[in-house]
C-alpha positions as a printed Julia matrix, in Angstrom:
116×3 Matrix{Float64}:
  89.55   92.29  81.64
  92.55   94.03  80.41
  95.95   94.17  82.49
  99.62   95.22  82.3
 102.21   92.7   83.3
 105.79   92.57  83.09
 108.81   90.23  83.9
 112.59   90.62  83.69
 115.22   88.09  82.6
 118.9    88.59  83.38
 120.35   87.36  80.05
 124.06   87.53  81.44
 123.24   85.13  84.13
 120.47   83.12  82.08
 117.8    83.45  84.76
 115.18   85.72  86.02
 116.03   88.88  87.72
 114.56   88.74  91.13
 114.51   92.03  93.48
 114.72   94.45  90.39
 112.81   97.67  91.16
 110.36   99.0   88.58
 108.27  102.43  88.39
 105.27  102.84  86.32
 104.31  106.12  85.09
 101.53  107.71  82.96
 103.28  109.78  80.32
  99.86  111.4   79.67
  99.4   112.8   83.17
 102.92  112.5   84.59
 101.64  110.54  87.48
 103.54  107.67  88.94
 100.96  104.73  89.09
 103.17  102.38  90.86
 106.59  101.01  92.28
 107.29   97.23  92.17
 109.91   94.83  93.0
 110.15   91.6   90.89
 109.8    88.39  92.62
 112.11   85.25  92.46
 110.62   84.48  89.1
 111.42   88.05  87.89
 107.64   88.79  87.67
 105.59   91.09  89.56
 103.07   89.23  92.22
  99.99   90.88  90.42
  99.43   92.95  87.36
 100.95   96.52  87.57
  97.39   97.64  86.25
  94.11   96.08  85.72
  90.54   96.66  85.37
  89.4   100.24  85.56
  92.8   101.38  86.44
  94.19  100.29  83.08
  93.19  102.88  80.47
  94.42  103.7   77.04
  97.2   106.06  77.01
 100.97  106.2   77.04
 103.17  104.6   79.71
 106.58  104.0   80.9
 108.08  101.33  82.79
 111.36  102.5   84.33
 113.58   99.39  85.3
 116.43  100.11  87.83
 118.82   97.56  85.98
 121.91   99.05  87.22
 120.99   99.06  90.68
 120.12   95.26  90.28
 123.52   94.48  88.59
 125.4    96.24  91.22
 123.53   94.46  94.11
 124.29   90.96  92.37
 128.02   92.06  91.81
 127.6    91.44  88.03
 128.95   94.89  87.88
 131.42   96.75  90.2
 129.57  100.06  90.41
 133.11  101.93  90.48
 132.19  104.29  87.6
 129.51  105.08  85.19
 127.73  101.87  84.12
 126.76  101.38  80.46
 123.24  100.1   81.43
 121.54  101.94  84.34
 117.96  102.78  84.26
 116.01  101.16  81.26
 112.92  103.27  80.33
 110.31  101.51  78.19
 107.86  103.52  76.75
 104.75  101.95  74.9
 101.15  102.82  74.14
  98.0   101.11  75.15
  95.22  101.31  72.4
  92.74   98.78  73.67
  92.61   98.52  77.56
  90.64   95.42  77.35
  93.51   93.44  76.1
  96.59   91.76  78.14
  99.75   93.97  77.34
 102.86   91.94  78.66
 105.93   94.01  78.41
 108.97   91.99  79.31
 112.66   93.01  79.62
 115.59   90.92  78.55
 118.66   92.79  80.06
 122.42   92.5   80.58
 125.05   94.97  81.62
 125.54   95.77  77.92
 122.25   95.41  75.97
 118.49   95.07  76.37
 115.47   94.29  74.47
 111.66   94.11  74.81
 108.66   93.01  72.8
 104.89   92.8   73.3
 104.33   89.36  74.82
 101.4    87.45  75.48
């Protein structure tokens, strides 16, 4: 069964990013498909999408990284932050597969990849 999962690593602190909010949107329909918060391990408690809800198409995971960094005291929040919301847009061709889309983030940079 195909599924969509994610996790977030705070690479400035060298640990998972707990309590980081994420919004999943279908770029094809514009519908918000879910809003999530990472657990203590920086992961979601369940897949963001799975089974019949997981379909081929274009998606966006929007990570509220600036909010997380302000809450943890990593940044002061007294002006515009370099990294705020991080949008990751990606396509799903075969929804029978596992798509794992992690975010590695700091207040100054981020990266992603298709994991397993």
